[in-house]
């Protein structure tokens, strides 16, 4: 607590051997951040530039990658500054704001992936109705819903968490809503209960919908030709890989936040940062390489630049 400015500061105690490896950590994180920005921005710019990619499936991909950049912006700048600072501290308000941004990013990832599953489901199972059911106006509404609902849910959770603190040490490298709540002087039953209900409402419903969509898609594929199955697999596989990866890493984070202190510290820190490293790096690579339309446009873009360089 800073009694002169009346600002409450929290100490982030999650860093492992920071004095010894601070510059190694800084370089690794900086490289990862640059890769995240470059890879996601490249695919987004390709989708934005080429009008033939202005279709619902690619618009959803662009929205997912924008969400990756949002999550990276909430995590990496603070972590990078902490690596070079003598004290790893953050104000109570800034900590809650970071928690809001990171949790909104994670929850929006699930809602966006479920919206993409709906797009794939209609495309494969109801192709004749696709133009009617998945119009651009519908896509815009779905994307708005995918960001608005999670931000409202997490916002309410943050408001409930904002209480007077009795402890000021956070055993993490970034701010987690539940971890901050455990530092408060009062009872956290309301925060914990609301968090579980909100998690069930958004995340569990999204997971169940994605599973339902893929069961229906599998059923349709089994009744069609090999060529149909190959095309369906080509469009669904990237989404399925990303959804599975994000679900697994999110499960780790939920378990980690609830069982904090009951597992090896270094393992807990790796688990807590996984979703902010793996998904933002994996998503543009998977979609850039696996979806032929995007990959072809990326190759054309690179080839054009090489041609201009040699021509100069």
Short mmCIF file of C-alpha atoms in Angstrom, two decimals:
data_model
loop_
_atom_site.label_atom_id
_atom_site.label_comp_id
_atom_site.label_asym_id
_atom_site.label_seq_id
_atom_site.Cartn_x
_atom_site.Cartn_y
_atom_site.Cartn_z
CA UNK A 1 0.00 0.00 0.00
CA UNK A 2 1.30 3.45 -0.92
CA UNK A 3 0.00 5.66 1.90
CA UNK A 4 1.18 8.92 0.28
CA UNK A 5 -0.84 8.52 -2.94
CA UNK A 6 -3.53 6.25 -1.43
CA UNK A 7 -2.99 3.67 -4.20
CA UNK A 8 -2.94 -0.02 -3.35
CA UNK A 9 -0.14 -1.95 -5.06
CA UNK A 10 0.12 -5.71 -5.46
CA UNK A 11 3.38 -7.60 -5.70
CA UNK A 12 3.59 -10.24 -8.46
CA UNK A 13 5.55 -13.08 -6.85
CA UNK A 14 5.15 -15.70 -9.58
CA UNK A 15 8.43 -15.18 -11.45
CA UNK A 16 10.92 -18.06 -11.26
CA UNK A 17 14.60 -17.10 -10.68
CA UNK A 18 14.05 -13.68 -12.22
CA UNK A 19 17.36 -12.21 -11.02
CA UNK A 20 19.27 -14.98 -12.81
CA UNK A 21 17.32 -15.24 -16.07
CA UNK A 22 15.59 -11.85 -16.48
CA UNK A 23 17.27 -11.03 -19.83
CA UNK A 24 16.68 -14.54 -21.19
CA UNK A 25 12.99 -14.29 -20.25
CA UNK A 26 12.80 -10.80 -21.79
CA UNK A 27 14.30 -11.86 -25.14
CA UNK A 28 12.12 -15.01 -25.38
CA UNK A 29 8.93 -13.07 -24.56
CA UNK A 30 9.82 -10.25 -26.94
CA UNK A 31 10.41 -12.73 -29.79
CA UNK A 32 7.11 -14.48 -29.03
CA UNK A 33 5.26 -11.13 -28.99
CA UNK A 34 6.80 -10.06 -32.32
CA UNK A 35 5.84 -13.43 -33.86
CA UNK A 36 2.28 -13.12 -32.53
CA UNK A 37 1.89 -9.59 -33.93
CA UNK A 38 3.45 -10.45 -37.33
CA UNK A 39 1.68 -13.79 -37.90
CA UNK A 40 -1.77 -12.62 -36.81
CA UNK A 41 -1.46 -9.28 -38.65
CA UNK A 42 -0.34 -11.04 -41.84
CA UNK A 43 -3.39 -13.32 -42.00
CA UNK A 44 -5.75 -10.47 -41.02
CA UNK A 45 -4.29 -8.20 -43.72
CA UNK A 46 -4.58 -10.97 -46.34
CA UNK A 47 -8.27 -11.49 -45.46
CA UNK A 48 -8.88 -7.72 -45.47
CA UNK A 49 -7.05 -7.09 -48.76
CA UNK A 50 -8.48 -9.89 -50.91
CA UNK A 51 -12.19 -9.38 -51.62
CA UNK A 52 -12.65 -13.04 -52.52
CA UNK A 53 -11.96 -13.81 -48.83
CA UNK A 54 -14.75 -11.53 -47.62
CA UNK A 55 -16.89 -14.55 -46.72
CA UNK A 56 -18.30 -15.56 -43.31
CA UNK A 57 -15.70 -18.26 -42.62
CA UNK A 58 -12.76 -15.90 -43.22
CA UNK A 59 -14.42 -13.00 -41.37
CA UNK A 60 -14.71 -15.25 -38.30
CA UNK A 61 -11.03 -16.20 -38.67
CA UNK A 62 -10.05 -12.52 -38.79
CA UNK A 63 -12.15 -11.85 -35.67
CA UNK A 64 -10.44 -14.75 -33.86
CA UNK A 65 -6.99 -13.41 -34.77
CA UNK A 66 -7.95 -9.87 -33.66
CA UNK A 67 -8.93 -11.44 -30.34
CA UNK A 68 -5.44 -13.00 -30.16
CA UNK A 69 -3.86 -9.55 -30.54
CA UNK A 70 -6.15 -8.20 -27.81
CA UNK A 71 -5.06 -10.97 -25.42
CA UNK A 72 -1.38 -10.42 -26.27
CA UNK A 73 -1.73 -6.66 -25.63
CA UNK A 74 -3.17 -7.38 -22.18
CA UNK A 75 -0.36 -9.75 -21.17
CA UNK A 76 3.01 -9.10 -22.82
CA UNK A 77 3.73 -5.38 -22.22
CA UNK A 78 3.37 -5.75 -18.44
CA UNK A 79 5.37 -9.00 -18.32
CA UNK A 80 8.17 -7.51 -20.43
CA UNK A 81 8.39 -4.43 -18.18
CA UNK A 82 8.45 -6.67 -15.08
CA UNK A 83 11.45 -8.60 -16.43
CA UNK A 84 13.47 -5.37 -16.50
CA UNK A 85 12.13 -3.88 -13.25
CA UNK A 86 13.59 -4.18 -9.78
CA UNK A 87 10.13 -4.64 -8.27
CA UNK A 88 7.29 -6.52 -9.96
CA UNK A 89 4.31 -4.50 -8.75
CA UNK A 90 0.97 -3.37 -10.17
CA UNK A 91 -1.77 -1.14 -8.79
CA UNK A 92 -4.99 -2.81 -7.63
CA UNK A 93 -7.03 -1.04 -10.34
CA UNK A 94 -4.55 -1.88 -13.12
CA UNK A 95 -4.46 -5.48 -11.91
CA UNK A 96 -8.24 -5.83 -12.16
CA UNK A 97 -8.18 -4.18 -15.60
CA UNK A 98 -5.57 -6.69 -16.78
CA UNK A 99 -7.66 -9.55 -15.35
CA UNK A 100 -10.72 -8.16 -17.16
CA UNK A 101 -8.87 -8.02 -20.51
CA UNK A 102 -7.29 -11.49 -20.22
CA UNK A 103 -10.50 -13.20 -19.08
CA UNK A 104 -12.53 -11.39 -21.77
CA UNK A 105 -10.01 -12.59 -24.36
CA UNK A 106 -10.25 -16.20 -23.14
CA UNK A 107 -14.05 -16.24 -22.93
CA UNK A 108 -14.42 -14.52 -26.32
CA UNK A 109 -12.15 -17.18 -27.81
CA UNK A 110 -14.71 -19.83 -26.83
CA UNK A 111 -17.70 -17.87 -28.16
CA UNK A 112 -15.90 -17.10 -31.44
CA UNK A 113 -14.94 -20.76 -31.87
CA UNK A 114 -18.57 -21.78 -31.28
CA UNK A 115 -19.72 -19.21 -33.88
CA UNK A 116 -17.21 -20.70 -36.32
CA UNK A 117 -18.55 -24.17 -35.54
CA UNK A 118 -22.05 -22.91 -36.40
CA UNK A 119 -20.74 -21.57 -39.72
CA UNK A 120 -19.13 -24.95 -40.54
CA UNK A 121 -22.25 -26.85 -39.41
CA UNK A 122 -24.58 -24.85 -41.71
CA UNK A 123 -22.07 -24.97 -44.60
CA UNK A 124 -21.75 -28.78 -44.49
CA UNK A 125 -25.10 -29.95 -43.12
CA UNK A 126 -27.41 -27.34 -44.70
CA UNK A 127 -25.58 -26.06 -47.81
CA UNK A 128 -28.76 -24.98 -49.63
CA UNK A 129 -29.77 -22.76 -46.69
CA UNK A 130 -26.27 -21.37 -46.06
CA UNK A 131 -26.78 -18.06 -47.91
CA UNK A 132 -30.00 -17.45 -45.95
CA UNK A 133 -28.81 -18.54 -42.49
CA UNK A 134 -25.28 -17.06 -42.58
CA UNK A 135 -25.68 -13.61 -44.12
CA UNK A 136 -23.10 -10.87 -43.51
CA UNK A 137 -25.57 -9.11 -41.20
CA UNK A 138 -25.82 -12.33 -39.17
CA UNK A 139 -22.02 -12.63 -39.06
CA UNK A 140 -21.72 -9.05 -37.71
CA UNK A 141 -24.34 -9.75 -35.02
CA UNK A 142 -22.61 -12.99 -34.01
CA UNK A 143 -19.19 -11.31 -33.73
CA UNK A 144 -20.71 -8.49 -31.65
CA UNK A 145 -22.38 -11.06 -29.39
CA UNK A 146 -19.11 -13.03 -29.09
CA UNK A 147 -17.32 -9.97 -27.65
CA UNK A 148 -20.16 -8.14 -25.87
CA UNK A 149 -21.54 -10.98 -23.72
CA UNK A 150 -18.13 -12.13 -22.38
CA UNK A 151 -17.09 -8.52 -21.62
CA UNK A 152 -20.35 -7.96 -19.66
CA UNK A 153 -19.98 -11.24 -17.73
CA UNK A 154 -16.33 -10.60 -16.87
CA UNK A 155 -17.11 -6.96 -16.06
CA UNK A 156 -19.67 -8.04 -13.43
CA UNK A 157 -17.14 -10.50 -12.00
CA UNK A 158 -14.50 -7.73 -11.74
CA UNK A 159 -16.97 -5.42 -9.97
CA UNK A 160 -17.72 -8.18 -7.44
CA UNK A 161 -13.97 -8.71 -6.94
CA UNK A 162 -13.27 -5.03 -6.20
CA UNK A 163 -13.02 -5.17 -2.39
CA UNK A 164 -10.65 -3.98 0.31
CA UNK A 165 -7.51 -6.12 0.39
CA UNK A 166 -5.84 -7.64 3.46
CA UNK A 167 -3.01 -9.34 1.54
CA UNK A 168 -0.89 -7.83 -1.21
CA UNK A 169 1.18 -10.68 -2.65
CA UNK A 170 -0.06 -12.40 -5.79
CA UNK A 171 1.67 -15.68 -6.54
CA UNK A 172 1.38 -15.24 -10.29
CA UNK A 173 3.08 -13.44 -13.20
CA UNK A 174 -0.16 -11.71 -14.27
CA UNK A 175 -3.45 -10.83 -12.60
CA UNK A 176 -6.16 -13.46 -12.27
CA UNK A 177 -9.63 -12.49 -11.07
CA UNK A 178 -9.99 -15.36 -8.60
CA UNK A 179 -6.43 -14.91 -7.28
CA UNK A 180 -7.09 -11.21 -6.58
CA UNK A 181 -10.41 -12.09 -4.90
CA UNK A 182 -8.56 -14.41 -2.49
CA UNK A 183 -6.51 -11.41 -1.27
CA UNK A 184 -9.62 -9.53 -0.10
CA UNK A 185 -10.64 -9.11 3.55
CA UNK A 186 -14.25 -10.15 3.03
CA UNK A 187 -16.04 -13.35 2.04
CA UNK A 188 -15.43 -14.44 -1.59
CA UNK A 189 -18.29 -16.97 -1.84
CA UNK A 190 -20.32 -14.65 -4.10
CA UNK A 191 -17.37 -14.05 -6.45
CA UNK A 192 -16.52 -17.76 -6.58
CA UNK A 193 -20.14 -18.83 -7.19
CA UNK A 194 -20.71 -16.19 -9.87
CA UNK A 195 -17.45 -17.17 -11.57
CA UNK A 196 -18.48 -20.82 -11.78
CA UNK A 197 -21.98 -19.92 -13.07
CA UNK A 198 -20.55 -17.54 -15.69
CA UNK A 199 -18.00 -20.18 -16.71
CA UNK A 200 -20.75 -22.77 -17.10
CA UNK A 201 -22.97 -20.39 -19.07
CA UNK A 202 -20.46 -19.22 -21.68
CA UNK A 203 -17.68 -21.81 -21.82
CA UNK A 204 -19.63 -25.02 -21.17
CA UNK A 205 -22.44 -24.02 -23.57
CA UNK A 206 -19.85 -23.15 -26.23
CA UNK A 207 -18.06 -26.49 -25.78
CA UNK A 208 -21.34 -28.46 -25.90
CA UNK A 209 -22.43 -26.59 -29.04
CA UNK A 210 -19.11 -27.28 -30.80
CA UNK A 211 -19.31 -30.99 -29.88
CA UNK A 212 -22.94 -31.13 -31.13
CA UNK A 213 -21.94 -29.41 -34.40
CA UNK A 214 -19.13 -31.87 -35.07
CA UNK A 215 -21.32 -34.89 -34.27
CA UNK A 216 -23.81 -33.65 -36.90
CA UNK A 217 -20.99 -32.89 -39.38
CA UNK A 218 -19.51 -36.37 -38.85
CA UNK A 219 -22.92 -37.94 -39.40
CA UNK A 220 -23.31 -36.08 -42.74
CA UNK A 221 -19.74 -36.92 -43.83
CA UNK A 222 -20.22 -40.65 -43.21
CA UNK A 223 -23.21 -40.63 -45.59
CA UNK A 224 -21.35 -38.88 -48.42
CA UNK A 225 -18.48 -39.53 -50.84
CA UNK A 226 -14.75 -39.60 -50.04
CA UNK A 227 -14.27 -36.33 -51.91
CA UNK A 228 -16.96 -34.67 -49.77
CA UNK A 229 -15.30 -36.00 -46.59
CA UNK A 230 -11.90 -34.71 -47.75
CA UNK A 231 -13.23 -31.18 -48.39
CA UNK A 232 -15.11 -31.17 -45.07
CA UNK A 233 -11.98 -32.31 -43.23
CA UNK A 234 -9.88 -29.62 -44.94
CA UNK A 235 -12.14 -26.83 -43.63
CA UNK A 236 -12.94 -28.33 -40.22
CA UNK A 237 -9.53 -29.68 -39.15
CA UNK A 238 -7.92 -26.26 -38.37
CA UNK A 239 -10.92 -25.27 -36.26
CA UNK A 240 -10.95 -28.62 -34.45
CA UNK A 241 -7.20 -28.44 -33.66
CA UNK A 242 -7.49 -24.88 -32.30
CA UNK A 243 -10.65 -25.64 -30.30
CA UNK A 244 -9.10 -28.76 -28.71
CA UNK A 245 -5.84 -26.97 -27.93
CA UNK A 246 -7.59 -23.98 -26.34
CA UNK A 247 -10.00 -26.16 -24.34
CA UNK A 248 -7.13 -28.21 -22.88
CA UNK A 249 -5.02 -25.17 -21.94
CA UNK A 250 -8.08 -23.40 -20.48
CA UNK A 251 -8.85 -26.44 -18.34
CA UNK A 252 -5.28 -26.28 -17.02
CA UNK A 253 -5.72 -22.60 -16.11
CA UNK A 254 -9.03 -23.21 -14.30
CA UNK A 255 -7.49 -26.08 -12.31
CA UNK A 256 -4.40 -23.96 -11.59
CA UNK A 257 -6.40 -20.98 -10.28
CA UNK A 258 -8.53 -23.18 -8.04
CA UNK A 259 -5.66 -25.36 -6.74
CA UNK A 260 -3.12 -22.55 -6.41
CA UNK A 261 -0.32 -23.61 -4.07
CA UNK A 262 -1.08 -27.34 -4.40
CA UNK A 263 1.20 -28.01 -7.37
CA UNK A 264 4.86 -27.28 -8.24
CA UNK A 265 5.30 -23.52 -8.72
CA UNK A 266 7.12 -23.64 -12.07
CA UNK A 267 4.51 -26.03 -13.50
CA UNK A 268 1.70 -23.75 -12.27
CA UNK A 269 3.31 -20.70 -13.93
CA UNK A 270 3.74 -22.53 -17.27
CA UNK A 271 0.11 -23.65 -17.14
CA UNK A 272 -1.13 -20.14 -16.34
CA UNK A 273 0.69 -18.60 -19.35
CA UNK A 274 -0.07 -21.37 -21.86
CA UNK A 275 -3.25 -19.84 -23.27
CA UNK A 276 -1.49 -16.53 -23.85
CA UNK A 277 1.40 -18.14 -25.75
CA UNK A 278 0.17 -21.28 -27.52
CA UNK A 279 -3.16 -20.10 -29.01
CA UNK A 280 -2.03 -16.68 -30.33
CA UNK A 281 0.94 -18.39 -32.03
CA UNK A 282 -0.91 -21.51 -33.17
CA UNK A 283 -4.06 -19.89 -34.62
CA UNK A 284 -2.49 -17.88 -37.50
CA UNK A 285 -0.06 -20.71 -38.32
CA UNK A 286 -2.83 -23.32 -38.46
CA UNK A 287 -5.18 -21.14 -40.53
CA UNK A 288 -2.38 -19.76 -42.68
CA UNK A 289 -1.04 -23.19 -43.63
CA UNK A 290 -4.11 -25.43 -43.54
CA UNK A 291 -6.65 -23.28 -45.41
CA UNK A 292 -5.53 -23.32 -49.04
CA UNK A 293 -7.18 -20.01 -50.00
CA UNK A 294 -5.33 -18.06 -47.29
CA UNK A 295 -2.03 -19.88 -47.84
CA UNK A 296 -2.17 -19.21 -51.62
CA UNK A 297 -2.74 -15.49 -50.99
CA UNK A 298 0.16 -15.37 -48.49
CA UNK A 299 2.47 -17.03 -51.05
CA UNK A 300 1.38 -14.51 -53.71
CA UNK A 301 2.03 -11.64 -51.31
CA UNK A 302 5.54 -12.92 -50.48
CA UNK A 303 6.29 -13.59 -54.16
CA UNK A 304 5.18 -10.07 -55.15
CA UNK A 305 7.45 -8.50 -52.55
CA UNK A 306 10.41 -10.63 -53.65
CA UNK A 307 9.77 -9.62 -57.27
CA UNK A 308 9.70 -5.92 -56.31
CA UNK A 309 12.94 -6.26 -54.35
CA UNK A 310 14.77 -7.93 -57.28
CA UNK A 311 13.27 -5.42 -59.76
CA UNK A 312 14.63 -2.54 -57.67
#
